[in-house]
Short mmCIF file of C-alpha atoms in Angstrom, two decimals:
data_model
loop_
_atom_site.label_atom_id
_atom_site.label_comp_id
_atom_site.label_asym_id
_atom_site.label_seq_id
_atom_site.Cartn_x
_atom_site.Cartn_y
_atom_site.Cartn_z
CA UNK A 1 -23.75 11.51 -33.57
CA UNK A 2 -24.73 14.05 -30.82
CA UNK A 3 -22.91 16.75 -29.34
CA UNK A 4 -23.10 14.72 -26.17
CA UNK A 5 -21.55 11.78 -27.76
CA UNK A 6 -19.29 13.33 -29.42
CA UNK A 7 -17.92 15.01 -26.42
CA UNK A 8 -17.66 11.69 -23.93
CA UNK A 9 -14.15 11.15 -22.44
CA UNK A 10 -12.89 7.97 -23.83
CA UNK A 11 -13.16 5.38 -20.56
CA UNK A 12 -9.82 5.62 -18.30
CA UNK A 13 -7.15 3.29 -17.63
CA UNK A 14 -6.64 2.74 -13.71
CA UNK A 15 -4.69 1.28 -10.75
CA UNK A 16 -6.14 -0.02 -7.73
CA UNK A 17 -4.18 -0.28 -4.83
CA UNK A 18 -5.61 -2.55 -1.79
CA UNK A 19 -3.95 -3.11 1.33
CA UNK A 20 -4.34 -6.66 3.21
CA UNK A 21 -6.82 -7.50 5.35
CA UNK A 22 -6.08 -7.24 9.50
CA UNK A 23 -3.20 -9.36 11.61
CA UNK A 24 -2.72 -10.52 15.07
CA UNK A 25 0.53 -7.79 14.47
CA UNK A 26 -1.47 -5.26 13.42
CA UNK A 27 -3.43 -5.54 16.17
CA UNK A 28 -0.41 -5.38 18.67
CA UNK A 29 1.14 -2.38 16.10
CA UNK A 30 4.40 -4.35 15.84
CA UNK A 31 6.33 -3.57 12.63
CA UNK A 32 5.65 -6.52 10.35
CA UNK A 33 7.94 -5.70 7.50
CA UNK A 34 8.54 -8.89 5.42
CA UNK A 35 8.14 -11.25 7.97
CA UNK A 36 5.07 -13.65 6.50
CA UNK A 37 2.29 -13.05 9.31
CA UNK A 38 -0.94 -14.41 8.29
CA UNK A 39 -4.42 -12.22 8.41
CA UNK A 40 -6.28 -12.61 11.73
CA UNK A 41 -9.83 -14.05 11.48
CA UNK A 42 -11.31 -10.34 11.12
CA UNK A 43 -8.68 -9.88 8.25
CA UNK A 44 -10.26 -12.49 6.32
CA UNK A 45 -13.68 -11.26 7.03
CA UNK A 46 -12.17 -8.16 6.05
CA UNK A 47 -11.48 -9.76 2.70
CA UNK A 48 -14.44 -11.74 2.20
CA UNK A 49 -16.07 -8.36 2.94
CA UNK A 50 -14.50 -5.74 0.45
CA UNK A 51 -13.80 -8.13 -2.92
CA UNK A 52 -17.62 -7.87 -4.22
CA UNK A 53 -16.37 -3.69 -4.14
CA UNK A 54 -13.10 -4.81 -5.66
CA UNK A 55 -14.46 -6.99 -8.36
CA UNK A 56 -17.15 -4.42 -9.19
CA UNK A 57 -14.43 -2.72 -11.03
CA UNK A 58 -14.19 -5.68 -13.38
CA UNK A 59 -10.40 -5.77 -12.96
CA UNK A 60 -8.30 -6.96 -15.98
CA UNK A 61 -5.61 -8.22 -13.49
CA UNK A 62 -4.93 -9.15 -9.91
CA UNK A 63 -1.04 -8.64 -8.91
CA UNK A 64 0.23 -9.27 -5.48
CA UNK A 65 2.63 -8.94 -2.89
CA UNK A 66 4.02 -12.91 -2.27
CA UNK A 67 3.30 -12.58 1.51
CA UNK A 68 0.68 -14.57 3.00
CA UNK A 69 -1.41 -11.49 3.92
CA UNK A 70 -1.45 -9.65 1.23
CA UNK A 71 -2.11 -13.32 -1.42
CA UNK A 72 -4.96 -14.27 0.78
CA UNK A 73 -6.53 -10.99 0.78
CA UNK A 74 -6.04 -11.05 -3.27
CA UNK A 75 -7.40 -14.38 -3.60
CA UNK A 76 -10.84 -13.63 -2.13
CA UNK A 77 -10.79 -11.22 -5.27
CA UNK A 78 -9.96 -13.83 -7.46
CA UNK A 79 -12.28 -16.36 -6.37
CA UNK A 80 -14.85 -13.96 -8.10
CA UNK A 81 -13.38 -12.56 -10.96
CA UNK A 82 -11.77 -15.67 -12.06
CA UNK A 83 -8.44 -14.48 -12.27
CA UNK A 84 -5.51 -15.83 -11.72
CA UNK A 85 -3.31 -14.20 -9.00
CA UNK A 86 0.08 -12.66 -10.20
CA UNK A 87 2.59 -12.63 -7.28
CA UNK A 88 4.90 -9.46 -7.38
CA UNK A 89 7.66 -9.43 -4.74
CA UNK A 90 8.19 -5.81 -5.38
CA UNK A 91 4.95 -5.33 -3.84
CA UNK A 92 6.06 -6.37 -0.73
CA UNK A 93 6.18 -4.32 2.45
CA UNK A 94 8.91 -1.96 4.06
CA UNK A 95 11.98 -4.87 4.81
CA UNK A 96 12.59 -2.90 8.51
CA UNK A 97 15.53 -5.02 9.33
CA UNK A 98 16.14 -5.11 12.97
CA UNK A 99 12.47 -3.33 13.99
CA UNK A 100 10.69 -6.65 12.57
CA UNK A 101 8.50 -7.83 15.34
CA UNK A 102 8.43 -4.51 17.48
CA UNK A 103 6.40 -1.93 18.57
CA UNK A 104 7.97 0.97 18.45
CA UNK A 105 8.40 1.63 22.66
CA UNK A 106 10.07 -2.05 22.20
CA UNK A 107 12.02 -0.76 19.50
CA UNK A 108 13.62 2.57 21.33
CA UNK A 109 13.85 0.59 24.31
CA UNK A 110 16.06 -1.89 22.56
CA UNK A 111 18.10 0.27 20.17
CA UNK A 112 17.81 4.24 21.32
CA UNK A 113 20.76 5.04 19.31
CA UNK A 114 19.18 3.37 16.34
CA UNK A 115 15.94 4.82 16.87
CA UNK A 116 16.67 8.82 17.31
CA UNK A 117 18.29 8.35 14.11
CA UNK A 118 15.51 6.59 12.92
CA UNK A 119 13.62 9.84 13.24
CA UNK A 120 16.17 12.35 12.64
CA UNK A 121 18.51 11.60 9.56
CA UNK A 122 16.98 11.56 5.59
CA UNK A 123 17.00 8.38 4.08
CA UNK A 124 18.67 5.86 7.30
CA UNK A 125 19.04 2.39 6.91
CA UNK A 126 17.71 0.29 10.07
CA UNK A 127 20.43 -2.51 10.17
CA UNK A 128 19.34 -4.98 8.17
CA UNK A 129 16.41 -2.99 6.43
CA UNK A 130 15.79 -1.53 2.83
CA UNK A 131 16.22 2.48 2.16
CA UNK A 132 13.06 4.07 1.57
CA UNK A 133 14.75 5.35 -1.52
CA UNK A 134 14.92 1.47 -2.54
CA UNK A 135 11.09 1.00 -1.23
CA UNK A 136 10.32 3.55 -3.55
CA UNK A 137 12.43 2.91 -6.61
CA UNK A 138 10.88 -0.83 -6.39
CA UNK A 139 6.97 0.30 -6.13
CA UNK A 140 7.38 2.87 -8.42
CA UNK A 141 8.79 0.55 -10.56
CA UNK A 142 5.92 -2.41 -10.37
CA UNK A 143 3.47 0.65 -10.61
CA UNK A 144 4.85 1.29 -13.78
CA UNK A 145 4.47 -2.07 -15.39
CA UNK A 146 1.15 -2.81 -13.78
CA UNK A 147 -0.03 1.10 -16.00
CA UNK A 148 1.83 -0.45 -19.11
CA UNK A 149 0.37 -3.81 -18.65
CA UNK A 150 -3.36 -1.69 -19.03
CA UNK A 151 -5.28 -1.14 -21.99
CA UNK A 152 -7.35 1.64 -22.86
CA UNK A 153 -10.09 1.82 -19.70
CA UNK A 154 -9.20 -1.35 -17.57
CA UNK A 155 -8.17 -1.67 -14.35
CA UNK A 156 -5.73 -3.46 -12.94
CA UNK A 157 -5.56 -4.38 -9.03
CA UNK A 158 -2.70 -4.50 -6.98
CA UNK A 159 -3.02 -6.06 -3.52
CA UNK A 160 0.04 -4.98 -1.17
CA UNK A 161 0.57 -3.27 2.19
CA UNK A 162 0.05 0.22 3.83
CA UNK A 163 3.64 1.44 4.20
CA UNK A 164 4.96 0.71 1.09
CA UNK A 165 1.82 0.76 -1.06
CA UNK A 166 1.30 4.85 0.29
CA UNK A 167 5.49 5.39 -0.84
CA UNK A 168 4.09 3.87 -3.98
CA UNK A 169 1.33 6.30 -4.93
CA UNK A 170 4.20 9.22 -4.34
CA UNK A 171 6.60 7.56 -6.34
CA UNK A 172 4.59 6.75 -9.50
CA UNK A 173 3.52 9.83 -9.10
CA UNK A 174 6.72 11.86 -8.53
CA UNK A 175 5.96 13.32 -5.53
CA UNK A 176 8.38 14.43 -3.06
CA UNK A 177 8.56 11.76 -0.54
CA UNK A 178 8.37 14.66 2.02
CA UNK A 179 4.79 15.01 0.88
CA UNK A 180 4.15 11.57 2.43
CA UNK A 181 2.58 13.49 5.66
CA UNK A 182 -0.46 14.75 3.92
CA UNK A 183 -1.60 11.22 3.47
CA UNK A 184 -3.28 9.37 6.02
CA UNK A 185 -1.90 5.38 6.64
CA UNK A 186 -4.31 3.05 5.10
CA UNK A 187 -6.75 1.07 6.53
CA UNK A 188 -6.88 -2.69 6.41
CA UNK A 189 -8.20 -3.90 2.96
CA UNK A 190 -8.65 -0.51 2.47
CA UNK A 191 -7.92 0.82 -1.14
CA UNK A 192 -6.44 3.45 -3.10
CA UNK A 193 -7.66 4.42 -6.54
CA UNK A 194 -5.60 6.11 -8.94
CA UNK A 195 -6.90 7.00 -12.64
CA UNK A 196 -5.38 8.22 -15.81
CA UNK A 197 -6.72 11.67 -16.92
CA UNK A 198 -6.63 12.54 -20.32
CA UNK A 199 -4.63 15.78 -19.82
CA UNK A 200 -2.96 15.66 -16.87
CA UNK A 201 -1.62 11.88 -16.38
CA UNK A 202 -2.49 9.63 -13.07
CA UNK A 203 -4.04 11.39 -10.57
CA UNK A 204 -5.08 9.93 -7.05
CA UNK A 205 -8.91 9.76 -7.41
CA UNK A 206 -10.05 8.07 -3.99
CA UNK A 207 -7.65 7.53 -1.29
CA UNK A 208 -8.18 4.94 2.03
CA UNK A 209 -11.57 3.54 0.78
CA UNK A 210 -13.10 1.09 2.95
CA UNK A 211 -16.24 -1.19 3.94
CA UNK A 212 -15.52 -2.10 7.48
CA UNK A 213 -13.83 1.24 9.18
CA UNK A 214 -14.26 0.00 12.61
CA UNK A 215 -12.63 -3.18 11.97
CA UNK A 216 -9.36 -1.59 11.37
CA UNK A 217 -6.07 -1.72 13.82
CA UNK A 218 -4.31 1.37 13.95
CA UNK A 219 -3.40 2.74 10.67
CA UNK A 220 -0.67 2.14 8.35
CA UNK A 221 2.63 3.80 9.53
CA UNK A 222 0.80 5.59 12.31
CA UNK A 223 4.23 6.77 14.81
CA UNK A 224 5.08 8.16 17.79
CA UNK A 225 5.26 12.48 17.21
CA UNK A 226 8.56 13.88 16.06
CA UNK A 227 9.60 16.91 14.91
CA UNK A 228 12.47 16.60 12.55
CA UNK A 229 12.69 13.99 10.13
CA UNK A 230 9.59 13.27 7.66
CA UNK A 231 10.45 10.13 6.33
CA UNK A 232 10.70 7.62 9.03
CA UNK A 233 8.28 4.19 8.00
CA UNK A 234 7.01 1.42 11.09
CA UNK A 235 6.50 -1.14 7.86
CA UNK A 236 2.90 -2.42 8.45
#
């Protein structure tokens, strides 16, 4: 055996992370949360479009958020791998409570009291919507399983949503979720690829790949400036 053989990193175990293709509420940056909007005719192109990339990376698995945009955007995957698609409810978006179906002038307009908290307190609860803790206790958690679920250099694909998917990577990481502002939102059907090293654990080794850049609405939890709180999520 040569020195060069001898010395070749065993192949890597990694996660990809791929958001869903565009929506009409994208388009109109209303907070989509959980409600189940379906992908826009460019969001299936989007689809059609990136899964020769995605399948490239001969993925062991497909998991997926249950809502429609996220399983359709999976399924163009799985059409040609031949893989069955596992739906994941923790892979779901940002539950927003009462923001779901607002933009986010709608949103202050309608609740201002709501809203300046919204951007000023750690940690709020919308009425009606999940913590972030809880978004990224649940993500972290699926994360988890879907690195267990690996063997030695596979990949696994997980097909979700900007918001939540970008808590995700910080969480199954342990990040601070304060560091969530040196992270760009990601695009639609854009992915995320994280990759076991052999020293140093999972490490974020491309971030907001994409085929069709100027197909994409504005980007995942993209907001309004503010100055004092850093954790504030529009659930896209």
């Amino acid at each position: 055996m040569s020195q060069r053989t001898s010395l070749r990193e065993p192949p890597r175990r990694r996660l990809v992370l791929w958001r869903h293709g565009r929506t009409a509420w994208n388009v109109e940056n209303r907070a989509q949360g959980q409600a189940d909007i379906p992908l826009d005719p460019v969001g299936r192109l989007q689809a059609r479009t990136a899964a020769p990339a995605l399948a490239s990376f001969e993925p062991a698995f497909v998991w997926s958020s249950d809502l429609q945009r996220a399983w359709h955007t999976a399924r163009e995957l799985a059409a040609l791998t031949g893989l069955e698609v596992r739906l994941d409810a923790r892979l779901r978006e940002y539950d927003v409570g009462i923001r779901q179906g607002t933009t986010f002038a709608e949103f202050r307009e309608s609740h201002p009291e709501v809203y300046a908290r919204f951007f000023s307190q750690e940690d709020y609860r919308v009425p009606g919507a999940e913590l972030p803790s809880e978004v990224d206790e649940r993500m972290a958690a699926v994360l988890g399983d879907a690195a267990a679920a690996l063997d030695e250099g596979r990949t696994g694909v997980l097909v979700g949503h900007g918001a939540a998917l970008r808590s995700g990577v910080l969480a199954f990481l342990g990040a601070p979720p304060r560091l969530r502002d040196m992270f760009a939102g990601m695009a639609n059907c854009a992915w995320t690829v994280l990759q076991e090293h052999p020293h140093r654990g999972w490490q974020v080794a491309d971030y907001n790949a994409r085929t069709l850049p100027g197909h994409s609405s504005a980007l995942a939890d993209e907001m309004p400036a503010h100055h004092v709180s850093k954790n504030a999520e529009p659930g896209g």
